[in-house]
Tab-separated table of C-alpha atoms in Angstrom:
chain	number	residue	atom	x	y	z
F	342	UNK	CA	-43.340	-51.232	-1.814
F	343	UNK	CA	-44.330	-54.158	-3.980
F	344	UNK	CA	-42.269	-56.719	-4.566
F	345	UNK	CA	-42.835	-59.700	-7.160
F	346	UNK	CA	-40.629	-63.098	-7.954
F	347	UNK	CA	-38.212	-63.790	-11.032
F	348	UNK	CA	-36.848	-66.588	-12.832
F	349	UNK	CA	-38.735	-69.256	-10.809
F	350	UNK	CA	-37.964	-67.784	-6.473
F	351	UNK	CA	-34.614	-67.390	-7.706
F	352	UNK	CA	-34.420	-63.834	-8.263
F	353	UNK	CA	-36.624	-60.470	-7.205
F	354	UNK	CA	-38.206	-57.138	-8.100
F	355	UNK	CA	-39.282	-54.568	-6.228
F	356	UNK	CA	-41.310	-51.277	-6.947
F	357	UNK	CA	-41.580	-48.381	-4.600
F	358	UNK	CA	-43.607	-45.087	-6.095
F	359	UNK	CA	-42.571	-42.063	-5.090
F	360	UNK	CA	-43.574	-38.309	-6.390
F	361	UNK	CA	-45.016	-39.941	-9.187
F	362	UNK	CA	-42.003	-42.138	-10.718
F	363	UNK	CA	-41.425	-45.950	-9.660
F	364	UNK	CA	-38.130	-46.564	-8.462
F	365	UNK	CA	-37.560	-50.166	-9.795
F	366	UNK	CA	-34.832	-53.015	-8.262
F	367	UNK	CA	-33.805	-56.708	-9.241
F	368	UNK	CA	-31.541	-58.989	-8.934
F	369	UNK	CA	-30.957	-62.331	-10.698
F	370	UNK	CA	-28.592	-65.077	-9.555
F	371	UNK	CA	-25.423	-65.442	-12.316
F	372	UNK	CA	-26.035	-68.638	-14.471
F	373	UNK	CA	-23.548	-67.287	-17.268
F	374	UNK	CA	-26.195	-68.159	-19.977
F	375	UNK	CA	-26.237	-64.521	-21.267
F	376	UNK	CA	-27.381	-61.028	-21.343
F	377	UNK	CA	-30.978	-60.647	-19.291
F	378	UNK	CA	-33.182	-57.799	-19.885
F	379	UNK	CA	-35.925	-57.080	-16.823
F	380	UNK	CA	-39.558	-55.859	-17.840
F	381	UNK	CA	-42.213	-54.521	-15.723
F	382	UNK	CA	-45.647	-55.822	-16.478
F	383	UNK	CA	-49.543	-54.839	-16.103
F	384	UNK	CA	-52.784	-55.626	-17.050
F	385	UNK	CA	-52.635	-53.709	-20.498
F	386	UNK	CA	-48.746	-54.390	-21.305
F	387	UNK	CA	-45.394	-54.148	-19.647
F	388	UNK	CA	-42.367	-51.606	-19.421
F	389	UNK	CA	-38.411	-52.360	-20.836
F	390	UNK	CA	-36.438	-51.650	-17.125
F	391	UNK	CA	-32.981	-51.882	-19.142
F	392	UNK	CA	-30.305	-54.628	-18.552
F	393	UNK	CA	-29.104	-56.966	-15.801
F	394	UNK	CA	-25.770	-56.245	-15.038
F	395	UNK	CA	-22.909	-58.265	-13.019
F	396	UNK	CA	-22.557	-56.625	-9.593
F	397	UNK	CA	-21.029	-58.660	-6.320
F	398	UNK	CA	-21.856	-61.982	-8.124
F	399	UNK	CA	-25.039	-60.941	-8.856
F	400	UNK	CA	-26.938	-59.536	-11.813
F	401	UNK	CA	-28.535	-56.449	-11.286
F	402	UNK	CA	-30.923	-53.666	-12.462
F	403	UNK	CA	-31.932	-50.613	-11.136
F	404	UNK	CA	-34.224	-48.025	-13.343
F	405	UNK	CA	-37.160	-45.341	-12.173
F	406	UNK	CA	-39.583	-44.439	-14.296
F	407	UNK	CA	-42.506	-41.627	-14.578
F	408	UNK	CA	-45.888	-43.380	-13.514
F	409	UNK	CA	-47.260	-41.422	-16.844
F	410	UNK	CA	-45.034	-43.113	-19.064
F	411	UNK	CA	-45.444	-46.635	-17.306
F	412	UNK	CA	-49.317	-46.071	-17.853
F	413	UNK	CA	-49.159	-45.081	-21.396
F	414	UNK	CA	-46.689	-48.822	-21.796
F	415	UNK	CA	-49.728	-50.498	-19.548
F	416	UNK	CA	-47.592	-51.328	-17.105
F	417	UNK	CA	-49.175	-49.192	-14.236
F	418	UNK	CA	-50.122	-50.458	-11.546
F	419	UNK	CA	-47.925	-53.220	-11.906
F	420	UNK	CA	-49.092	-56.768	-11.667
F	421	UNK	CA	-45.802	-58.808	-12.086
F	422	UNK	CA	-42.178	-58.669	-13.911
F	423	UNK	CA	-40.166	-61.177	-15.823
F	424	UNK	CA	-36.678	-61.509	-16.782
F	425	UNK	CA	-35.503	-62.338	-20.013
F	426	UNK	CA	-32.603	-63.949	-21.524
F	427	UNK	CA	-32.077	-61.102	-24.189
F	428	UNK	CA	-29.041	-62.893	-26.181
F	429	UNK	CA	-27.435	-66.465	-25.531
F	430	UNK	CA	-23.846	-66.348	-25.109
F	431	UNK	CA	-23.348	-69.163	-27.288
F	432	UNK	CA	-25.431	-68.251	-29.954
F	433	UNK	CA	-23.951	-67.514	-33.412
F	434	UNK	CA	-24.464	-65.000	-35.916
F	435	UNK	CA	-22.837	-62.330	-37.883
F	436	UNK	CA	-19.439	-61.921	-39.794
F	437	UNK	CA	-17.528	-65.082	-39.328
F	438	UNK	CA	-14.964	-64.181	-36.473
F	439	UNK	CA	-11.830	-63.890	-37.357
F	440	UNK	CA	-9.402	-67.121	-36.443
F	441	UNK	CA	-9.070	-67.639	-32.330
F	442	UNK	CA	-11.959	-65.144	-31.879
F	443	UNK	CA	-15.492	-65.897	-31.474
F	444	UNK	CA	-18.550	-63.529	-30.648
F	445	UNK	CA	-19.736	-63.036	-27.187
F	446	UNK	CA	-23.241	-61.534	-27.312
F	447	UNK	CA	-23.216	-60.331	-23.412
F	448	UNK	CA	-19.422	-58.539	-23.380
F	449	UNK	CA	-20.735	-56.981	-19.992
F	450	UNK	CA	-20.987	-60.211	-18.147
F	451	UNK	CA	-17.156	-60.733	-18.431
F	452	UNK	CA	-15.963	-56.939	-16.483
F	453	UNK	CA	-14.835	-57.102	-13.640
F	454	UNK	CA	-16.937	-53.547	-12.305
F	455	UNK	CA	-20.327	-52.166	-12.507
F	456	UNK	CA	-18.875	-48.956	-14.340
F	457	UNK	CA	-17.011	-51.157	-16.950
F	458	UNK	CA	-20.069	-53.654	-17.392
F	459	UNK	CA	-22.673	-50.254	-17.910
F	460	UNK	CA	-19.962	-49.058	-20.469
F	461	UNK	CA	-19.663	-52.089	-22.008
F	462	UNK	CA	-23.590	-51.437	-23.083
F	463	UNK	CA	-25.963	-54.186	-24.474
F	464	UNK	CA	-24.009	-54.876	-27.727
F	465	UNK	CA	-21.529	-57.738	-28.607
F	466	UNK	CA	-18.394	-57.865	-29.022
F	467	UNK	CA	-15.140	-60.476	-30.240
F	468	UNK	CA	-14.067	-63.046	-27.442
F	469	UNK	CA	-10.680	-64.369	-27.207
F	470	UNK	CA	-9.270	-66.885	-24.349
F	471	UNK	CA	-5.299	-66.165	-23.017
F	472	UNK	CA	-3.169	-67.094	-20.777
F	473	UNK	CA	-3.218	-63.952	-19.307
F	474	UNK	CA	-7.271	-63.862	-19.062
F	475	UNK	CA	-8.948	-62.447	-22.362
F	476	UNK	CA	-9.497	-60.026	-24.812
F	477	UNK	CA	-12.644	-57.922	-26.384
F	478	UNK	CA	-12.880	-56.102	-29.531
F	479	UNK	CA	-15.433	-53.952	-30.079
F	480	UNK	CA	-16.263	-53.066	-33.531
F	481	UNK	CA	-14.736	-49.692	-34.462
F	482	UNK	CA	-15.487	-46.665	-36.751
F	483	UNK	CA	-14.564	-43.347	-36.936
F	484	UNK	CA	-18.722	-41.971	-37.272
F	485	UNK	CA	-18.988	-43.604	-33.698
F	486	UNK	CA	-18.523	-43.012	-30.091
F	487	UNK	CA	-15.186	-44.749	-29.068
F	488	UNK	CA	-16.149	-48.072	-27.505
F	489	UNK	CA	-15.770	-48.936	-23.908
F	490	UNK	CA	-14.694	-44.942	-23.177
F	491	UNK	CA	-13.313	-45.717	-20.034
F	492	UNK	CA	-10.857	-47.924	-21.003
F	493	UNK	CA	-9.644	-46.045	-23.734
F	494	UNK	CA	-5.884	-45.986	-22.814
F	495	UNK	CA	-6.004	-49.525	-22.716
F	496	UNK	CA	-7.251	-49.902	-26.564
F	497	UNK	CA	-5.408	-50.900	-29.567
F	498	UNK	CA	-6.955	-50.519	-32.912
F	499	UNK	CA	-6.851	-53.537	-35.579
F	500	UNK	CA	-8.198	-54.305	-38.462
F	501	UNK	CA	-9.278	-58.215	-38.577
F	502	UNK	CA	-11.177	-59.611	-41.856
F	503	UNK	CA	-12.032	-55.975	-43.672
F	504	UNK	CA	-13.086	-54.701	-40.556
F	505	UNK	CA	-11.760	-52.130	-37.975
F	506	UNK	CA	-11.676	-53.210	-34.329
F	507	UNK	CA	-10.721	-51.450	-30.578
F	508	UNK	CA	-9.335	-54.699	-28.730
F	509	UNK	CA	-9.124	-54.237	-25.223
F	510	UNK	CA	-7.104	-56.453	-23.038
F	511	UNK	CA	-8.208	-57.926	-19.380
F	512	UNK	CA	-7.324	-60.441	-16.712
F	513	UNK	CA	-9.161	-63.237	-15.859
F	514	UNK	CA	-11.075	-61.757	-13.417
F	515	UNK	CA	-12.486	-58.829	-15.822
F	516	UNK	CA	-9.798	-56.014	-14.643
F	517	UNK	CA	-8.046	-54.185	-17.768
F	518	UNK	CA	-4.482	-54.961	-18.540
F	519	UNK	CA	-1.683	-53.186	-20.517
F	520	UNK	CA	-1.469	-54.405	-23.823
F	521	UNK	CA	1.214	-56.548	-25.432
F	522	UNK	CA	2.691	-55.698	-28.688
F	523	UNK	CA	0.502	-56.264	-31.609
F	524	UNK	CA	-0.437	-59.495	-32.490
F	525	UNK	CA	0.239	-61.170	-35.459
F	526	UNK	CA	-3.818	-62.186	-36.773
F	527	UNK	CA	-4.379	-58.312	-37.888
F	528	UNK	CA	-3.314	-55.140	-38.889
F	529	UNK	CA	-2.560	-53.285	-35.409
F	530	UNK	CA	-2.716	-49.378	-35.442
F	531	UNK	CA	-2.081	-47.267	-32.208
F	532	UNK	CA	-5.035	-46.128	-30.956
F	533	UNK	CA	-3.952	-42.560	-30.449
F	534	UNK	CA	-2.975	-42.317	-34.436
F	535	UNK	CA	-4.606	-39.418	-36.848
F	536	UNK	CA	-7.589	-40.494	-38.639
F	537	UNK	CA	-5.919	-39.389	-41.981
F	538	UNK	CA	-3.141	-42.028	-40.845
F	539	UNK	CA	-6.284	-44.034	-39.976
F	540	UNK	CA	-7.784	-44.010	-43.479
F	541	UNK	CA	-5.150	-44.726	-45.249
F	542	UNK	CA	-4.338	-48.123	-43.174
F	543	UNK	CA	-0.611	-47.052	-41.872
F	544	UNK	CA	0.715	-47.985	-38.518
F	545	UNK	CA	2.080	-45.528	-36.522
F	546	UNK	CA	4.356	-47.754	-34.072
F	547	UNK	CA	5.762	-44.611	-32.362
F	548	UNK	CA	2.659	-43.591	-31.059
F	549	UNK	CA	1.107	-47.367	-30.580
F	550	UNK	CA	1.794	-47.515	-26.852
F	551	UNK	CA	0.757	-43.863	-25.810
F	552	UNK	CA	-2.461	-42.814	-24.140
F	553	UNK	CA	-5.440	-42.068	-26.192
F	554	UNK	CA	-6.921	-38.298	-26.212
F	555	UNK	CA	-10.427	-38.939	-26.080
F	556	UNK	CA	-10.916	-35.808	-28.253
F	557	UNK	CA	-9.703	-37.260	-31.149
F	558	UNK	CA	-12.696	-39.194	-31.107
C-alpha cells in the first residue's frame, strides 16, 4: 500500500492494487470552503477519483479503478495525489436567485448522511437559512431524474423566477424535515401532481402533502 499527503499533512491518500484495479482512499479535514474533488497523479498525467464527501466530520473519497485505465490517464504507477477545491461555496454565478435564496455550489456538504450527500451529487443547488435549519432546491424538469431520489417524499415542487424547482426541507444538522405549507415567494405544486397538471402550472392542494410515487418520474 502506498500512501501519499494532501492539502499540506492535513489530509491522506492511500493506494492498495489488487487483481489489477487500485482501490483508492482519502480523507480531508472539513474547512467548509467547498466541494473538493481528489485526483490521482503520475509521471505522464493523473486520474479524476470522484468527490470528497462529508462523512463523521470528515470529507471523504473512496473509488477503485482498473490499472489499464489508470495507465492509459498516466496515472500508473502513481507518484502523488492532490485535492482540489472543485467549486467555492461563496462563489456566484448563474440565474440571479430568487429573493432569500442564494446558490450553494457544494449542496452535499450541508446532509447530514453519506447516502444523502452521494445523492445530493456534484451539482448546486438554492440555499435558504430558517429557523428551523434550511432548505435546498434543486432545479427541476420533467426530462430529468427526480433530484435528491431519496428524499422524494419530503419534496415540494415550486416554481421561483420562470423556473421549476424540488425544495427539500432539513434541520440544522442536515436531517430531512416535513414540509410546511407552501411559502409565499413561489408558485408551490405538490410534488405527487400529474405532469399534465404540471404543464399547465395548476396547484393541486389536495394532493400537496401526500407521498411522491417515484414512478411518476
Amino acid at each position: 500500500m502506498e500512501r501519499f499527503s494532501l492539502a499540506g499533512g492535513q489530509g491522506w491518500l492511500t493506494v492498495e492494487e489488487s487483481g489489477g484495479r487500485a482501490r483508492c482512499a482519502a480523507e480531508l479535514p472539513e474547512d467548509g470552503k467547498g466541494l473538493y474533488k481528489g485526483y490521482l497523479c503520475g509521471t505522464g498525467g493523473r486520474a479524476l477519483l470522484g468527490t470528497f464527501l462529508p462523512e463523521d466530520g470528515r470529507l471523504k473519497l473512496r473509488r477503485t479503478l482498473s490499472l489499464d485505465e489508470l495507465r492509459r490517464q498516466g496515472a500508473w504507477p502513481p507518484t502523488g495525489a492532490r485535492a482540489e477545491l472543485a467549486f467555492s461555496a461563496g462563489s456566484p454565478g448563474g440565474p440571479h436567485p430568487p429573493e432569500g435564496w442564494h446558490w450553494e455550489e457544494a449542496p452535499a456538504r450541508r446532509m447530514g448522511e453519506p447516502l444523502l450527500a452521494r445523492a445530493a451529487g456534484g451539482g448546486r443547488a438554492l440555499y435558504r437559512p430558517e429557523p428551523e435549519g434550511f432548505s435546498l432546491a434543486f432545479p427541476y424538469a420533467e426530462t430529468r431524474a427526480f433530484p435528491l431520489t431519496p428524499l422524494f417524499c419530503f419534496a415540494r415542487v415550486e416554481r421561483m423566477n420562470g423556473e421549476f424547482y424540488a425544495v427539500f426541507p432539513f434541520w440544522s444538522g442536515g436531517c430531512p424535515r416535513l414540509p410546511h405549507k407552501p411559502a409565499q415567494a413561489g408558485q408551490t405544486i405538490g410534488a405527487n401532481q400529474t405532469k399534465e397538471e404540471t404543464r399547465h402550472g395548476e396547484p393541486n392542494h389536495q394532493g400537496a402533502d401526500r407521498p411522491v410515487r417515484p414512478a411518476q418520474f
